[in-house]
Amino acid sequence: MPVLVITGTGTEVGKTVATAAVAAAALAAGRSVAVLKAAQTGVRPDEPGDAAEVARLAGAVTAAELARFPEPLAPATAARRAGRAPVRPQEVAEAAAKLATEHDLVLVEGAGGLLVRFDAAGGTLADAAALLAAPVLVVASAGLGTLNTTELTARELRRRELDLAGILIGSWPEAPDLASRCNLADLPDVSGAPLLGALPAGAGALDPADFRTAAPGWLASRLDGTWDAEAFWRREAP
């Protein structure tokens, strides 16, 4: 799995922190890691973006971004309003493929959800994943409403004949409600893909050293982790 594309079921589901956890676990397993942010929006030129945040939390990764636009909008809209050229799926694929020649693992983090548009032609992260023939990890929220967005994302990946690697819960609450606990069984059911871990709420606020130590325990073995799904299920499921 030299390239893994990471998307979310929407905004604010914990995609960047999840990317950092995957990177930290891979580094702990002795792999070299690059993180590519396809299009960074809502960040000024002098501010750290998502790729920099992944590096801060995860450690010694190669952090790269193809473009950034100041307004917190979909990449195509943000590029148009900034009067700048958009990022296109082919550019994302070419940059990721180059990084893959120099690293054991390349994590490509999208913006928002799978079908957020990069350009006026309708290019998306899904198109970049297809060009790369790369599996896609879907970061989902834990609670009420997540089943619909997760199933829609999974269906679109399968319609495009893309490999859905699994589902990762981006923020597991300290005191989960009934919907969140039931979703441990329902998310794999509606997506047809395995649950590959759950990050605790507030993980991104941990000291980076503590984050790196804990990250493998949040992720399944497919993501270089040690997460015990059965133990988690026994503790959290209804």
XYZ file of N, CA, C and O in Angstrom, residues 1 4 6 14-29 31 33 58 105 107 137-139 166-171 194-200 203 211-230 232 235:
252
model
N 0.838 -1.196 0.000
C 0.000 0.000 0.000
C 0.877 1.252 0.000
O 0.959 1.967 0.998
N -2.008 5.782 0.091
C -3.319 5.652 0.706
C -3.992 7.013 0.644
O -3.448 8.008 1.126
N -6.885 9.493 1.824
C -7.712 9.654 3.020
C -8.749 10.740 2.769
O -8.405 11.891 2.479
N -12.486 14.918 11.652
C -11.212 14.487 12.218
C -10.229 13.927 11.214
O -9.334 13.161 11.579
N -10.363 14.345 9.960
C -9.541 13.770 8.894
C -8.054 14.044 9.067
O -7.223 13.154 8.873
N -7.696 15.274 9.444
C -6.281 15.609 9.576
C -5.646 14.874 10.745
O -4.522 14.352 10.637
N -6.329 14.818 11.872
C -5.789 14.093 13.024
C -5.708 12.597 12.711
O -4.752 11.916 13.102
N -6.698 12.081 11.978
C -6.644 10.681 11.561
C -5.447 10.432 10.649
O -4.754 9.410 10.776
N -5.189 11.356 9.723
C -4.022 11.230 8.856
C -2.742 11.219 9.687
O -1.820 10.426 9.429
N -2.689 12.067 10.705
C -1.521 12.100 11.579
C -1.349 10.784 12.334
O -0.223 10.298 12.507
N -2.455 10.192 12.778
C -2.374 8.918 13.495
C -1.859 7.815 12.585
O -1.016 6.999 12.989
N -2.354 7.764 11.358
C -1.873 6.758 10.405
C -0.389 6.969 10.126
O 0.388 6.008 10.062
N 0.016 8.217 9.974
C 1.428 8.519 9.740
C 2.288 8.112 10.937
O 3.360 7.509 10.776
N 1.819 8.417 12.147
C 2.591 8.091 13.351
C 2.749 6.588 13.514
O 3.829 6.101 13.885
N 1.681 5.836 13.243
C 1.761 4.381 13.361
C 2.721 3.796 12.336
O 3.488 2.870 12.630
N 2.696 4.341 11.115
C 3.607 3.857 10.076
C 5.058 4.167 10.436
O 5.958 3.335 10.241
N 5.294 5.359 10.964
C 6.651 5.709 11.392
C 7.122 4.791 12.510
O 8.279 4.340 12.514
N 6.234 4.485 13.452
C 6.593 3.595 14.551
C 6.919 2.198 14.050
O 7.700 1.467 14.676
N 6.317 1.824 12.909
C 6.596 0.519 12.314
C 7.851 0.525 11.456
O 8.178 -0.478 10.810
N 8.516 2.698 8.848
C 8.311 3.084 7.455
C 8.560 4.570 7.268
O 8.303 5.370 8.173
N 7.451 8.058 5.556
C 6.104 8.534 5.256
C 6.138 9.936 4.668
O 6.876 10.810 5.146
N 2.725 13.809 14.140
C 3.250 12.479 13.810
C 4.766 12.382 13.896
O 5.305 11.312 14.202
N 5.374 4.966 2.308
C 3.937 5.243 2.355
C 3.698 6.707 2.058
O 4.353 7.588 2.623
N 0.507 9.399 2.124
C -0.863 9.661 2.533
C -1.354 10.905 1.810
O -0.762 11.985 1.951
N -9.222 5.381 2.415
C -9.655 5.264 3.803
C -10.666 6.370 4.070
O -10.404 7.538 3.785
N -11.823 5.998 4.624
C -12.886 6.964 4.880
C -12.948 7.257 6.377
O -13.154 6.346 7.185
N -12.764 8.512 6.729
C -12.881 8.949 8.116
C -14.314 9.415 8.343
O -14.826 10.262 7.601
N -11.318 0.856 4.325
C -12.044 0.684 5.566
C -12.534 2.014 6.085
O -12.346 3.065 5.468
N -13.168 1.939 7.258
C -13.724 3.120 7.912
C -12.939 3.371 9.198
O -12.637 2.447 9.951
N -12.629 4.619 9.455
C -11.946 5.015 10.675
C -12.782 6.091 11.355
O -13.136 7.098 10.727
N -13.137 5.875 12.616
C -13.893 6.883 13.360
C -12.929 7.975 13.800
O -11.968 7.723 14.521
N -13.205 9.197 13.360
C -12.258 10.284 13.584
C -12.249 10.850 14.979
O -11.253 11.454 15.399
N -13.336 10.673 15.737
C -13.398 11.219 17.092
C -14.408 10.411 17.896
O -15.614 10.580 17.741
N -14.427 -2.900 6.624
C -14.111 -3.069 8.049
C -13.920 -1.749 8.770
O -13.528 -0.739 8.172
N -14.201 -1.775 10.064
C -13.859 -0.653 10.932
C -12.396 -0.819 11.319
O -11.998 -1.845 11.885
N -11.582 0.180 11.000
C -10.138 0.070 11.176
C -9.605 0.873 12.355
O -8.391 1.063 12.468
N -10.497 1.285 13.233
C -10.034 1.965 14.428
C -10.922 3.118 14.813
O -11.911 3.438 14.145
N -10.559 3.739 15.944
C -11.306 4.881 16.455
C -10.353 5.763 17.239
O -9.678 5.291 18.158
N -10.276 7.033 16.866
C -9.440 7.982 17.588
C -10.240 8.597 18.725
O -11.399 8.971 18.529
N -9.660 8.723 19.903
C -10.394 9.349 20.998
C -10.606 10.835 20.741
O -9.747 11.505 20.141
N -7.813 13.893 20.561
C -6.484 13.328 20.294
C -5.531 14.371 19.735
O -4.336 14.362 20.047
N 0.945 11.664 21.602
C 0.169 11.287 20.420
C 0.852 10.148 19.676
O 0.220 9.147 19.312
N 2.152 10.268 19.482
C 2.892 9.254 18.718
C 2.917 7.916 19.453
O 2.841 6.860 18.816
N 3.011 7.964 20.765
C 3.004 6.734 21.541
C 1.657 6.041 21.480
O 1.567 4.810 21.366
N 0.587 6.839 21.520
C -0.759 6.275 21.594
C -1.332 5.874 20.236
O -2.177 4.978 20.158
N -0.893 6.523 19.179
C -1.538 6.353 17.865
C -1.683 4.904 17.409
O -2.759 4.513 16.937
N -0.673 4.047 17.512
C -0.869 2.668 17.042
C -2.008 1.948 17.753
O -2.661 1.083 17.157
N -2.282 2.307 18.989
C -3.354 1.667 19.729
C -4.740 2.070 19.284
O -5.729 1.446 19.698
N -4.825 3.090 18.445
C -6.119 3.531 17.922
C -6.446 2.894 16.570
O -7.568 3.063 16.076
N -5.485 2.198 15.974
C -5.614 1.747 14.588
C -5.446 0.233 14.472
O -4.653 -0.377 15.193
N -6.167 -0.352 13.520
C -6.072 -1.788 13.255
C -4.733 -2.127 12.599
O -4.001 -1.248 12.118
N -4.432 -3.407 12.546
C -3.139 -3.855 12.026
C -2.932 -3.451 10.572
O -1.794 -3.229 10.145
N -4.004 -3.351 9.789
C -3.853 -2.943 8.385
C -3.256 -1.550 8.275
O -2.654 -1.202 7.254
N -3.418 -0.752 9.343
C -2.867 0.599 9.376
C -1.650 0.665 10.302
O -1.350 1.712 10.863
N -0.949 -0.450 10.445
C 0.254 -0.541 11.266
C -0.037 -0.356 12.749
O 0.861 0.014 13.511
N -1.272 -0.632 13.153
C -1.629 -0.430 14.543
C -1.803 -1.712 15.322
O -1.602 -2.825 14.808
N -2.201 -1.548 16.574
C -2.397 -2.667 17.486
C -3.788 -2.647 18.101
O -4.029 -3.306 19.106
N -4.708 -1.887 17.498
C -6.067 -1.729 18.037
C -6.745 -3.077 18.169
O -6.774 -3.870 17.233
N -7.283 -3.340 19.348
C -7.988 -4.584 19.628
C -9.474 -4.337 19.436
O -10.159 -3.824 20.329
N -9.978 -4.682 18.266
C -11.374 -4.410 17.933
C -12.326 -5.127 18.884
O -13.355 -4.563 19.291
N -12.018 -6.358 19.238
C -12.911 -7.109 20.118
C -12.980 -6.484 21.503
O -14.055 -6.377 22.099
N -12.397 -3.342 22.235
C -13.108 -2.075 22.074
C -14.605 -2.327 22.009
O -15.399 -1.620 22.639
N -16.119 -3.187 25.369
C -16.175 -2.040 26.273
C -17.221 -1.023 25.864
O -17.880 -0.408 26.714
